[in-house]
Tab-separated table of C-alpha atoms and ligand atoms in Angstrom:
chain	number	residue	atom	x	y	z
A	1	UNK	CA	-19.431	-32.339	-25.226
A	2	UNK	CA	-16.787	-33.930	-27.106
A	3	UNK	CA	-12.878	-32.788	-28.133
A	4	UNK	CA	-10.341	-34.328	-29.800
A	5	UNK	CA	-6.679	-33.649	-31.479
A	6	UNK	CA	-4.528	-35.339	-33.774
A	7	UNK	CA	-0.903	-34.284	-34.891
A	8	UNK	CA	-0.606	-33.532	-38.791
A	9	UNK	CA	2.156	-35.586	-39.858
A	10	UNK	CA	3.510	-36.324	-43.479
A	11	UNK	CA	2.268	-39.882	-45.144
A	12	UNK	CA	-0.861	-39.972	-43.632
A	13	UNK	CA	-4.291	-38.785	-45.519
A	14	UNK	CA	-6.445	-35.992	-43.792
A	15	UNK	CA	-9.856	-37.447	-43.268
A	16	UNK	CA	-12.552	-35.412	-41.557
A	17	UNK	CA	-16.046	-36.238	-40.894
A	18	UNK	CA	-15.319	-39.297	-43.521
A	19	UNK	CA	-14.289	-37.414	-45.923
A	20	UNK	CA	-10.762	-37.507	-47.448
A	21	UNK	CA	-9.197	-34.117	-48.111
A	22	UNK	CA	-6.327	-33.307	-50.496
A	23	UNK	CA	-3.400	-31.805	-48.335
A	24	UNK	CA	0.037	-32.404	-48.213
A	25	UNK	CA	-0.216	-34.012	-44.659
A	26	UNK	CA	-2.896	-36.211	-42.672
A	27	UNK	CA	-3.822	-36.866	-39.035
A	28	UNK	CA	-1.867	-39.239	-37.213
A	29	UNK	CA	-3.426	-42.010	-35.157
A	30	UNK	CA	-4.448	-45.679	-34.526
A	31	UNK	CA	-7.315	-45.656	-36.358
A	32	UNK	CA	-7.864	-43.247	-39.535
A	33	UNK	CA	-7.646	-40.362	-37.003
A	34	UNK	CA	-10.619	-38.419	-38.052
A	35	UNK	CA	-10.792	-36.079	-35.378
A	36	UNK	CA	-13.953	-34.635	-36.088
A	37	UNK	CA	-15.902	-38.288	-36.110
A	38	UNK	CA	-14.085	-38.916	-32.663
A	39	UNK	CA	-15.439	-35.556	-30.956
A	40	UNK	CA	-18.933	-36.154	-32.138
A	41	UNK	CA	-18.347	-39.890	-30.795
A	42	UNK	CA	-17.351	-38.865	-27.715
A	43	UNK	CA	-20.138	-35.998	-27.456
A	44	UNK	CA	-22.631	-38.908	-28.076
A	45	UNK	CA	-21.210	-40.987	-25.221
A	46	UNK	CA	-20.778	-38.283	-22.768
A	47	UNK	CA	-24.718	-36.903	-23.344
A	48	UNK	CA	-25.648	-40.714	-22.068
A	49	UNK	CA	-22.599	-40.768	-19.490
A	50	UNK	CA	-21.724	-44.402	-21.358
A	51	UNK	CA	-17.915	-43.608	-20.962
A	52	UNK	CA	-15.858	-42.452	-23.791
A	53	UNK	CA	-14.285	-43.334	-27.037
A	54	UNK	CA	-10.912	-44.564	-25.366
A	55	UNK	CA	-12.937	-47.181	-23.331
A	56	UNK	CA	-15.151	-48.567	-26.153
A	57	UNK	CA	-12.559	-48.462	-29.109
A	58	UNK	CA	-9.209	-48.535	-27.395
A	59	UNK	CA	-5.921	-47.764	-29.448
A	60	UNK	CA	-4.259	-50.839	-28.195
A	61	UNK	CA	-7.006	-52.669	-29.740
A	62	UNK	CA	-5.812	-54.482	-33.301
A	63	UNK	CA	-9.437	-54.458	-34.121
A	64	UNK	CA	-9.320	-50.609	-34.678
A	65	UNK	CA	-6.112	-50.083	-36.499
A	66	UNK	CA	-6.686	-47.806	-39.376
A	67	UNK	CA	-10.310	-48.030	-39.092
A	68	UNK	CA	-13.125	-45.995	-40.616
A	69	UNK	CA	-14.282	-43.807	-37.731
A	70	UNK	CA	-17.458	-43.688	-39.209
A	71	UNK	CA	-17.985	-47.085	-38.139
A	72	UNK	CA	-17.002	-46.119	-34.753
A	73	UNK	CA	-19.606	-43.442	-34.929
A	74	UNK	CA	-22.064	-45.685	-36.745
A	75	UNK	CA	-21.649	-48.171	-33.256
A	76	UNK	CA	-22.034	-45.506	-31.006
A	77	UNK	CA	-25.200	-44.203	-32.660
A	78	UNK	CA	-26.770	-47.669	-32.632
A	79	UNK	CA	-25.828	-47.872	-28.821
A	80	UNK	CA	-27.291	-44.479	-28.153
A	81	UNK	CA	-30.726	-45.721	-29.914
A	82	UNK	CA	-30.462	-49.135	-28.076
A	83	UNK	CA	-30.400	-47.069	-24.903
A	84	UNK	CA	-34.273	-45.547	-26.377
A	85	UNK	CA	-32.462	-42.193	-26.965
A	86	UNK	CA	-31.934	-40.618	-30.470
A	87	UNK	CA	-29.437	-37.661	-31.404
A	88	UNK	CA	-31.563	-34.325	-32.223
A	89	UNK	CA	-28.750	-32.468	-33.504
A	90	UNK	CA	-24.630	-32.172	-33.439
A	91	UNK	CA	-22.641	-28.903	-33.749
A	92	UNK	CA	-19.059	-29.267	-34.336
A	93	UNK	CA	-16.053	-26.890	-34.560
A	94	UNK	CA	-13.199	-28.080	-36.766
A	95	UNK	CA	-9.893	-25.950	-35.582
A	96	UNK	CA	-7.472	-26.123	-38.183
A	97	UNK	CA	-4.832	-23.532	-39.618
A	98	UNK	CA	-4.668	-25.153	-43.256
A	99	UNK	CA	-5.795	-26.364	-45.369
A	100	UNK	CA	-8.971	-24.315	-46.227
A	101	UNK	CA	-11.893	-26.663	-45.060
A	102	UNK	CA	-15.130	-24.732	-46.714
A	103	UNK	CA	-15.163	-26.470	-49.965
A	104	UNK	CA	-15.551	-29.950	-47.805
A	105	UNK	CA	-17.834	-28.741	-44.935
A	106	UNK	CA	-21.013	-29.830	-47.084
A	107	UNK	CA	-19.458	-33.271	-47.632
A	108	UNK	CA	-18.527	-33.509	-44.020
A	109	UNK	CA	-22.183	-33.009	-43.220
A	110	UNK	CA	-23.994	-35.401	-45.514
A	111	UNK	CA	-21.648	-38.252	-44.496
A	112	UNK	CA	-22.184	-37.637	-40.747
A	113	UNK	CA	-26.021	-37.175	-41.207
A	114	UNK	CA	-26.202	-40.474	-43.086
A	115	UNK	CA	-24.335	-42.424	-39.810
A	116	UNK	CA	-26.115	-40.167	-37.399
A	117	UNK	CA	-29.321	-40.743	-39.133
A	118	UNK	CA	-30.312	-37.112	-39.305
A	119	UNK	CA	-31.200	-34.652	-41.670
A	120	UNK	CA	-28.399	-32.753	-43.115
A	121	UNK	CA	-29.829	-29.646	-41.512
A	122	UNK	CA	-29.400	-30.964	-38.104
A	123	UNK	CA	-25.649	-31.472	-38.629
A	124	UNK	CA	-23.180	-28.422	-38.329
A	125	UNK	CA	-20.033	-28.446	-39.127
A	126	UNK	CA	-17.820	-25.219	-38.673
A	127	UNK	CA	-14.468	-24.501	-39.169
A	128	UNK	CA	-11.833	-21.784	-38.503
A	129	UNK	CA	-8.318	-21.290	-37.784
A	130	UNK	CA	-6.589	-20.846	-34.335
A	131	UNK	CA	-5.103	-17.412	-35.515
A	132	UNK	CA	-1.261	-19.084	-35.708
A	133	UNK	CA	-1.529	-19.677	-32.090
A	134	UNK	CA	-0.233	-22.865	-30.259
A	135	UNK	CA	0.052	-26.246	-31.970
A	136	UNK	CA	-2.827	-25.912	-34.015
A	137	UNK	CA	-1.931	-22.452	-35.144
A	138	UNK	CA	1.396	-23.488	-36.107
A	139	UNK	CA	-0.131	-26.295	-38.817
A	140	UNK	CA	1.233	-29.221	-36.283
A	141	UNK	CA	-2.412	-30.304	-35.421
A	142	UNK	CA	-6.063	-30.217	-36.003
A	143	UNK	CA	-8.760	-29.932	-33.115
A	144	UNK	CA	-12.316	-30.483	-32.865
A	145	UNK	CA	-15.028	-29.236	-30.379
A	146	UNK	CA	-18.545	-30.985	-30.554
A	147	UNK	CA	-21.836	-30.670	-28.787
A	148	UNK	CA	-24.934	-32.871	-29.295
B	1	UNK	CA	-21.192	-23.853	-29.733
B	2	UNK	CA	-18.593	-21.484	-30.474
B	3	UNK	CA	-14.977	-20.719	-29.922
B	4	UNK	CA	-13.047	-17.971	-31.107
B	5	UNK	CA	-9.392	-16.505	-30.677
B	6	UNK	CA	-7.479	-13.600	-31.475
B	7	UNK	CA	-3.875	-12.516	-30.931
B	8	UNK	CA	-3.185	-9.444	-28.722
B	9	UNK	CA	-1.269	-6.837	-30.312
B	10	UNK	CA	0.110	-3.069	-30.114
B	11	UNK	CA	-2.174	-0.447	-31.549
B	12	UNK	CA	-5.250	-1.837	-31.363
B	13	UNK	CA	-8.275	-1.343	-28.697
B	14	UNK	CA	-9.602	-4.276	-26.689
B	15	UNK	CA	-13.192	-4.873	-27.344
B	16	UNK	CA	-14.988	-7.846	-25.946
B	17	UNK	CA	-18.780	-8.027	-25.869
B	18	UNK	CA	-18.758	-4.572	-27.252
B	19	UNK	CA	-16.950	-3.069	-24.378
B	20	UNK	CA	-13.821	-1.048	-25.164
B	21	UNK	CA	-11.516	-1.973	-22.280
B	22	UNK	CA	-8.668	0.093	-21.150
B	23	UNK	CA	-5.436	-1.980	-21.925
B	24	UNK	CA	-1.758	-1.700	-23.513
B	25	UNK	CA	-2.970	-3.689	-26.482
B	26	UNK	CA	-6.071	-5.391	-28.286
B	27	UNK	CA	-6.958	-7.753	-30.743
B	28	UNK	CA	-5.871	-8.265	-33.887
B	29	UNK	CA	-8.803	-9.142	-36.744
B	30	UNK	CA	-10.368	-7.924	-40.062
B	31	UNK	CA	-13.526	-6.491	-38.090
B	32	UNK	CA	-13.147	-5.230	-34.202
B	33	UNK	CA	-11.705	-8.596	-33.463
B	34	UNK	CA	-14.341	-9.160	-30.671
B	35	UNK	CA	-13.567	-12.600	-29.658
B	36	UNK	CA	-16.594	-12.473	-27.519
B	37	UNK	CA	-19.111	-11.656	-29.807
B	38	UNK	CA	-17.652	-13.671	-32.528
B	39	UNK	CA	-17.758	-16.848	-30.380
B	40	UNK	CA	-21.738	-16.187	-29.434
B	41	UNK	CA	-22.326	-15.688	-33.331
B	42	UNK	CA	-20.690	-18.807	-34.040
B	43	UNK	CA	-22.659	-20.620	-31.229
B	44	UNK	CA	-26.051	-18.904	-32.846
B	45	UNK	CA	-25.095	-20.438	-36.231
B	46	UNK	CA	-24.258	-23.691	-35.267
B	47	UNK	CA	-27.072	-24.195	-32.875
B	48	UNK	CA	-29.411	-24.054	-36.328
B	49	UNK	CA	-26.706	-25.210	-38.426
B	50	UNK	CA	-26.485	-22.003	-40.543
B	51	UNK	CA	-22.573	-22.259	-41.422
B	52	UNK	CA	-20.205	-20.429	-39.472
B	53	UNK	CA	-19.357	-16.575	-38.870
B	54	UNK	CA	-16.340	-17.148	-41.855
B	55	UNK	CA	-19.115	-18.056	-44.318
B	56	UNK	CA	-21.474	-15.349	-43.297
B	57	UNK	CA	-19.266	-12.654	-42.456
B	58	UNK	CA	-16.030	-13.336	-44.474
B	59	UNK	CA	-12.851	-11.813	-43.429
B	60	UNK	CA	-11.829	-11.008	-47.076
B	61	UNK	CA	-15.002	-8.818	-47.299
B	62	UNK	CA	-14.200	-4.933	-46.974
B	63	UNK	CA	-17.599	-4.521	-45.629
B	64	UNK	CA	-16.442	-5.889	-42.449
B	65	UNK	CA	-13.364	-4.454	-42.359
B	66	UNK	CA	-13.254	-2.794	-38.715
B	67	UNK	CA	-16.993	-3.752	-38.371
B	68	UNK	CA	-18.461	-3.419	-35.098
B	69	UNK	CA	-19.027	-7.248	-34.328
B	70	UNK	CA	-22.435	-6.247	-32.199
B	71	UNK	CA	-23.638	-5.824	-35.439
B	72	UNK	CA	-22.567	-8.864	-37.120
B	73	UNK	CA	-24.447	-10.676	-33.803
B	74	UNK	CA	-27.353	-8.170	-34.575
B	75	UNK	CA	-27.765	-9.815	-38.150
B	76	UNK	CA	-27.240	-13.173	-36.677
B	77	UNK	CA	-29.902	-12.782	-34.005
B	78	UNK	CA	-32.271	-11.774	-36.426
B	79	UNK	CA	-31.475	-14.720	-39.130
B	80	UNK	CA	-32.112	-16.974	-35.995
B	81	UNK	CA	-35.751	-14.993	-35.344
B	82	UNK	CA	-36.419	-15.287	-39.120
B	83	UNK	CA	-36.073	-19.154	-38.729
B	84	UNK	CA	-39.036	-19.181	-36.162
B	85	UNK	CA	-36.256	-19.614	-33.230
B	86	UNK	CA	-35.507	-17.398	-30.314
B	87	UNK	CA	-31.981	-17.543	-28.191
B	88	UNK	CA	-33.279	-18.523	-24.468
B	89	UNK	CA	-29.678	-18.277	-22.845
B	90	UNK	CA	-26.100	-17.579	-23.743
B	91	UNK	CA	-23.358	-18.773	-21.533
B	92	UNK	CA	-19.426	-17.837	-22.436
B	93	UNK	CA	-16.044	-18.091	-20.891
B	94	UNK	CA	-13.248	-15.768	-21.811
B	95	UNK	CA	-9.884	-16.810	-21.486
B	96	UNK	CA	-7.425	-13.930	-20.626
B	97	UNK	CA	-4.396	-13.877	-18.730
B	98	UNK	CA	-4.445	-10.046	-18.693
B	99	UNK	CA	-6.104	-7.450	-17.993
B	100	UNK	CA	-8.601	-8.373	-15.109
B	101	UNK	CA	-11.941	-8.541	-16.787
B	102	UNK	CA	-14.269	-8.716	-13.905
B	103	UNK	CA	-14.937	-4.436	-13.916
B	104	UNK	CA	-16.490	-4.883	-17.132
B	105	UNK	CA	-18.080	-8.173	-16.853
B	106	UNK	CA	-21.655	-6.268	-15.921
B	107	UNK	CA	-21.051	-4.276	-19.045
B	108	UNK	CA	-20.404	-7.129	-21.441
B	109	UNK	CA	-23.639	-8.717	-20.597
B	110	UNK	CA	-26.001	-5.412	-20.935
B	111	UNK	CA	-24.377	-4.855	-24.173
B	112	UNK	CA	-24.844	-8.536	-25.288
B	113	UNK	CA	-28.288	-8.728	-23.712
B	114	UNK	CA	-29.616	-5.691	-25.694
B	115	UNK	CA	-28.323	-7.207	-28.902
B	116	UNK	CA	-29.625	-10.692	-28.187
B	117	UNK	CA	-33.318	-9.168	-26.916
B	118	UNK	CA	-32.425	-11.166	-23.780
B	119	UNK	CA	-32.747	-10.241	-20.093
B	120	UNK	CA	-29.400	-9.362	-18.570
B	121	UNK	CA	-29.956	-12.735	-16.130
B	122	UNK	CA	-29.983	-15.000	-19.188
B	123	UNK	CA	-26.662	-13.756	-20.370
B	124	UNK	CA	-23.589	-15.289	-18.787
B	125	UNK	CA	-20.040	-13.944	-19.272
B	126	UNK	CA	-17.241	-15.670	-17.257
B	127	UNK	CA	-13.913	-15.003	-17.392
B	128	UNK	CA	-10.465	-16.670	-16.305
B	129	UNK	CA	-6.921	-16.605	-16.962
B	130	UNK	CA	-5.055	-19.779	-18.587
B	131	UNK	CA	-2.968	-20.525	-15.616
B	132	UNK	CA	0.447	-19.209	-17.594
B	133	UNK	CA	0.024	-21.768	-20.194
B	134	UNK	CA	0.264	-21.369	-24.476
B	135	UNK	CA	-0.459	-18.512	-26.039
B	136	UNK	CA	-3.390	-17.018	-23.571
B	137	UNK	CA	-1.413	-17.867	-20.875
B	138	UNK	CA	1.876	-15.900	-22.439
B	139	UNK	CA	-0.603	-13.102	-22.940
B	140	UNK	CA	-0.336	-13.326	-26.864
B	141	UNK	CA	-4.111	-14.233	-27.303
B	142	UNK	CA	-7.387	-14.131	-25.795
B	143	UNK	CA	-9.838	-16.967	-26.755
B	144	UNK	CA	-13.415	-17.149	-25.822
B	145	UNK	CA	-15.862	-20.483	-25.508
B	146	UNK	CA	-19.595	-20.025	-25.788
B	147	UNK	CA	-22.654	-22.250	-25.522
B	148	UNK	CA	-26.406	-21.132	-26.420
C	1	UNK	CA	-20.259	-24.414	-19.980
C	2	UNK	CA	-17.071	-24.560	-17.787
C	3	UNK	CA	-13.172	-24.827	-18.440
C	4	UNK	CA	-10.444	-25.294	-16.222
C	5	UNK	CA	-6.696	-25.397	-16.774
C	6	UNK	CA	-4.082	-25.809	-13.668
C	7	UNK	CA	-0.159	-26.351	-13.834
C	8	UNK	CA	1.441	-29.746	-12.737
C	9	UNK	CA	3.938	-29.392	-10.402
C	10	UNK	CA	6.156	-31.200	-7.845
C	11	UNK	CA	5.184	-31.512	-4.247
C	12	UNK	CA	1.172	-31.016	-4.827
C	13	UNK	CA	-1.227	-34.014	-4.686
C	14	UNK	CA	-3.088	-34.538	-8.068
C	15	UNK	CA	-6.850	-34.654	-6.773
C	16	UNK	CA	-9.601	-34.723	-9.672
C	17	UNK	CA	-13.045	-34.946	-9.074
C	18	UNK	CA	-12.524	-35.160	-5.367
C	19	UNK	CA	-10.274	-38.197	-5.818
C	20	UNK	CA	-6.560	-38.398	-4.993
C	21	UNK	CA	-4.478	-39.824	-7.745
C	22	UNK	CA	-1.196	-41.382	-7.340
C	23	UNK	CA	1.408	-39.403	-9.461
C	24	UNK	CA	4.585	-37.818	-8.939
C	25	UNK	CA	3.162	-34.464	-9.584
C	26	UNK	CA	0.160	-32.558	-8.753
C	27	UNK	CA	-2.049	-29.177	-9.723
C	28	UNK	CA	-0.969	-26.011	-8.623
C	29	UNK	CA	-3.563	-23.589	-6.823
C	30	UNK	CA	-4.850	-21.403	-4.063
C	31	UNK	CA	-7.342	-24.330	-3.384
C	32	UNK	CA	-6.853	-28.225	-3.884
C	33	UNK	CA	-6.811	-27.385	-7.829
C	34	UNK	CA	-9.284	-29.931	-8.589
C	35	UNK	CA	-9.692	-28.882	-12.373
C	36	UNK	CA	-12.737	-31.435	-12.822
C	37	UNK	CA	-14.417	-29.973	-9.886
C	38	UNK	CA	-13.769	-26.363	-10.883
C	39	UNK	CA	-14.891	-26.504	-14.713
C	40	UNK	CA	-18.343	-28.212	-13.114
C	41	UNK	CA	-18.982	-25.340	-10.560
C	42	UNK	CA	-18.155	-23.089	-13.407
C	43	UNK	CA	-20.619	-24.774	-16.203
C	44	UNK	CA	-23.306	-24.363	-13.180
C	45	UNK	CA	-22.895	-21.230	-12.433
C	46	UNK	CA	-22.788	-20.271	-16.321
C	47	UNK	CA	-26.007	-22.112	-16.962
C	48	UNK	CA	-27.876	-19.745	-14.447
C	49	UNK	CA	-25.570	-16.710	-14.952
C	50	UNK	CA	-24.814	-16.604	-11.556
C	51	UNK	CA	-21.010	-15.418	-12.074
C	52	UNK	CA	-18.165	-17.639	-12.080
C	53	UNK	CA	-16.056	-19.602	-9.614
C	54	UNK	CA	-13.589	-16.287	-9.480
C	55	UNK	CA	-16.188	-14.021	-8.468
C	56	UNK	CA	-17.825	-16.656	-5.889
C	57	UNK	CA	-14.710	-18.045	-4.499
C	58	UNK	CA	-11.774	-15.717	-5.106
C	59	UNK	CA	-8.341	-17.242	-4.850
C	60	UNK	CA	-7.307	-13.945	-3.082
C	61	UNK	CA	-9.609	-15.388	0.055
C	62	UNK	CA	-7.796	-17.116	2.563
C	63	UNK	CA	-11.042	-19.208	3.218
C	64	UNK	CA	-10.641	-20.927	0.060
C	65	UNK	CA	-6.519	-21.886	0.283
C	66	UNK	CA	-6.265	-25.688	0.353
C	67	UNK	CA	-10.147	-25.871	0.187
C	68	UNK	CA	-11.594	-29.129	-0.659
C	69	UNK	CA	-13.040	-28.039	-4.255
C	70	UNK	CA	-16.021	-30.509	-3.621
C	71	UNK	CA	-16.911	-27.915	-1.004
C	72	UNK	CA	-17.145	-25.219	-3.407
C	73	UNK	CA	-19.243	-27.532	-5.760
C	74	UNK	CA	-21.468	-28.307	-2.586
C	75	UNK	CA	-21.990	-24.830	-2.201
C	76	UNK	CA	-22.778	-23.934	-5.880
C	77	UNK	CA	-25.401	-26.934	-6.060
C	78	UNK	CA	-27.215	-25.528	-2.874
C	79	UNK	CA	-26.897	-21.834	-4.620
C	80	UNK	CA	-28.694	-23.780	-8.049
C	81	UNK	CA	-31.161	-25.239	-5.696
C	82	UNK	CA	-32.093	-22.149	-3.889
C	83	UNK	CA	-32.743	-20.637	-7.120
C	84	UNK	CA	-35.363	-23.270	-7.612
C	85	UNK	CA	-33.218	-25.122	-10.573
C	86	UNK	CA	-31.938	-28.774	-10.475
C	87	UNK	CA	-28.928	-30.228	-12.444
C	88	UNK	CA	-30.106	-33.032	-14.691
C	89	UNK	CA	-26.672	-34.171	-16.174
C	90	UNK	CA	-23.072	-33.391	-16.298
C	91	UNK	CA	-20.747	-34.178	-18.780
C	92	UNK	CA	-16.746	-33.291	-18.683
C	93	UNK	CA	-13.571	-34.212	-20.437
C	94	UNK	CA	-10.394	-34.444	-18.881
C	95	UNK	CA	-7.455	-33.550	-20.709
C	96	UNK	CA	-4.118	-35.215	-19.581
C	97	UNK	CA	-1.385	-36.594	-20.819
C	98	UNK	CA	-0.203	-38.467	-17.812
C	99	UNK	CA	-1.121	-40.556	-15.710
C	100	UNK	CA	-3.690	-42.507	-16.980
C	101	UNK	CA	-6.477	-41.838	-15.782
C	102	UNK	CA	-9.302	-44.835	-16.645
C	103	UNK	CA	-8.905	-46.461	-12.976
C	104	UNK	CA	-10.063	-43.529	-11.092
C	105	UNK	CA	-12.938	-42.575	-13.505
C	106	UNK	CA	-15.413	-44.447	-11.835
C	107	UNK	CA	-14.516	-43.101	-8.278
C	108	UNK	CA	-14.802	-39.414	-9.682
C	109	UNK	CA	-18.067	-40.134	-11.083
C	110	UNK	CA	-19.440	-41.589	-7.639
C	111	UNK	CA	-17.746	-38.522	-5.708
C	112	UNK	CA	-19.150	-36.253	-7.973
C	113	UNK	CA	-22.519	-37.644	-8.267
C	114	UNK	CA	-22.941	-37.458	-4.333
C	115	UNK	CA	-22.072	-33.965	-4.261
C	116	UNK	CA	-24.467	-33.117	-7.209
C	117	UNK	CA	-27.529	-35.345	-5.877
C	118	UNK	CA	-27.374	-37.233	-9.092
C	119	UNK	CA	-27.326	-40.734	-10.036
C	120	UNK	CA	-23.958	-41.651	-11.073
C	121	UNK	CA	-25.448	-42.627	-14.471
C	122	UNK	CA	-26.197	-38.726	-14.889
C	123	UNK	CA	-22.731	-37.943	-14.312
C	124	UNK	CA	-19.955	-38.448	-17.435
C	125	UNK	CA	-16.453	-38.017	-16.828
C	126	UNK	CA	-14.415	-38.666	-19.845
C	127	UNK	CA	-10.638	-38.708	-20.573
C	128	UNK	CA	-8.096	-38.298	-22.910
C	129	UNK	CA	-4.645	-36.968	-23.938
C	130	UNK	CA	-3.805	-33.915	-25.926
C	131	UNK	CA	-1.586	-36.172	-28.120
C	132	UNK	CA	1.692	-34.446	-26.995
C	133	UNK	CA	0.095	-31.284	-27.959
C	134	UNK	CA	0.888	-27.819	-26.301
C	135	UNK	CA	1.030	-27.248	-22.307
C	136	UNK	CA	-1.002	-30.486	-21.736
C	137	UNK	CA	0.516	-32.371	-24.392
C	138	UNK	CA	3.995	-31.798	-22.598
C	139	UNK	CA	2.574	-32.831	-19.297
C	140	UNK	CA	2.735	-29.079	-17.747
C	141	UNK	CA	-0.912	-28.927	-17.228
C	142	UNK	CA	-4.196	-30.616	-16.865
C	143	UNK	CA	-7.270	-29.260	-18.484
C	144	UNK	CA	-10.946	-29.438	-18.207
C	145	UNK	CA	-13.935	-28.989	-20.127
C	146	UNK	CA	-17.384	-29.282	-18.865
C	147	UNK	CA	-21.152	-29.056	-19.691
C	148	UNK	CA	-24.348	-29.491	-17.578
D	1	LIG	MG1	-8.985	-39.024	-32.024
D	2	LIG	MG1	-12.974	-14.018	-34.279
D	3	LIG	MG1	-9.304	-23.947	-11.211
């Protein structure tokens, strides 16, 4: 299982599942702050007990500054394969009050499926609001839960 | 995996897992706002990458205004079956500061098991507080995590 | 699946996965408030639909006052075994803004693996911050998600 959260701030693009989503703010982070890619990466590492995204891709490492998080996910998929395992399916839930993500879900699934080397129908990306509650509900952050 | 949260407000019944629970407030939503049924519905849809509860049962659709969420779950179980899959077990955790849910857990399991077409001992419903933290801890909301 | 959260307060030791971690505050609870052990215990109980940690080890029971939560986990592992099941692997994510947990993760995995009767490489413990958001982000609490 993987979980991630990033703050929504002005002056950053909003990138989820490798897809840039038009919005007045974006997610803050050392890399591109793609919380969906990060949560899936952590879910993969956790399933094989191979550490976590922070140990593999430390946010103190300049190598990952502004990194495309699909690259991190790609490297993790290669690591999983090198251990003789394969991912069978992925299921994620994005928690975001705004913007409406439905128009971008299919693109996210396609981008992720390509990196995960899975058919698109083995990659689930769900989205919902946090009903106005807490940081996500106040539009201050976007969070993601994922399982593989 | 599925997650749901709804606000606790006055003038609404509190319904979880199809069971009406005596309490001074209830969950706000377009349907009956049964967060437990919703989280399980989303977990089922996510396991098969069939979208999410918002795409299947949009809260802008008058058809679902005040809907019994067990009906939504029932339709989702039928969808799963129509794809040739069956649910094996369900595990959910309700996060609620109040009221005490323990007296109602067994009834929830029985209601859900009937809709899921599972024996009761394949349906887990757990409950706990959020230790006073955040919206759930302030008794402003109830949240649910579920896996299938 | 299991989830737990406890408040960080002064005058308590910080214990996670059976490991005491040097920090100015610790987790508040009836037992030793080991949120990692609790989340895994709940995940085990949920997987077999055997209730939850609150029904098995009520926090109103003086027997569990100050209890070592690895004892609770040990009893739960025995219960799982008595039902003819065995745990195959465990994956957990700790959400804590402070302190840095990375130096203690390996010790947690070893302590948990011994109690779970699993090889260490079947026990995943991940850690991350909540990016400054909500109670965990304000350093007022530590939360854990776990799956088995
Ligand atoms: Mg991240
Ligand atoms: Mg809902
Ligand atoms: Mg606890």
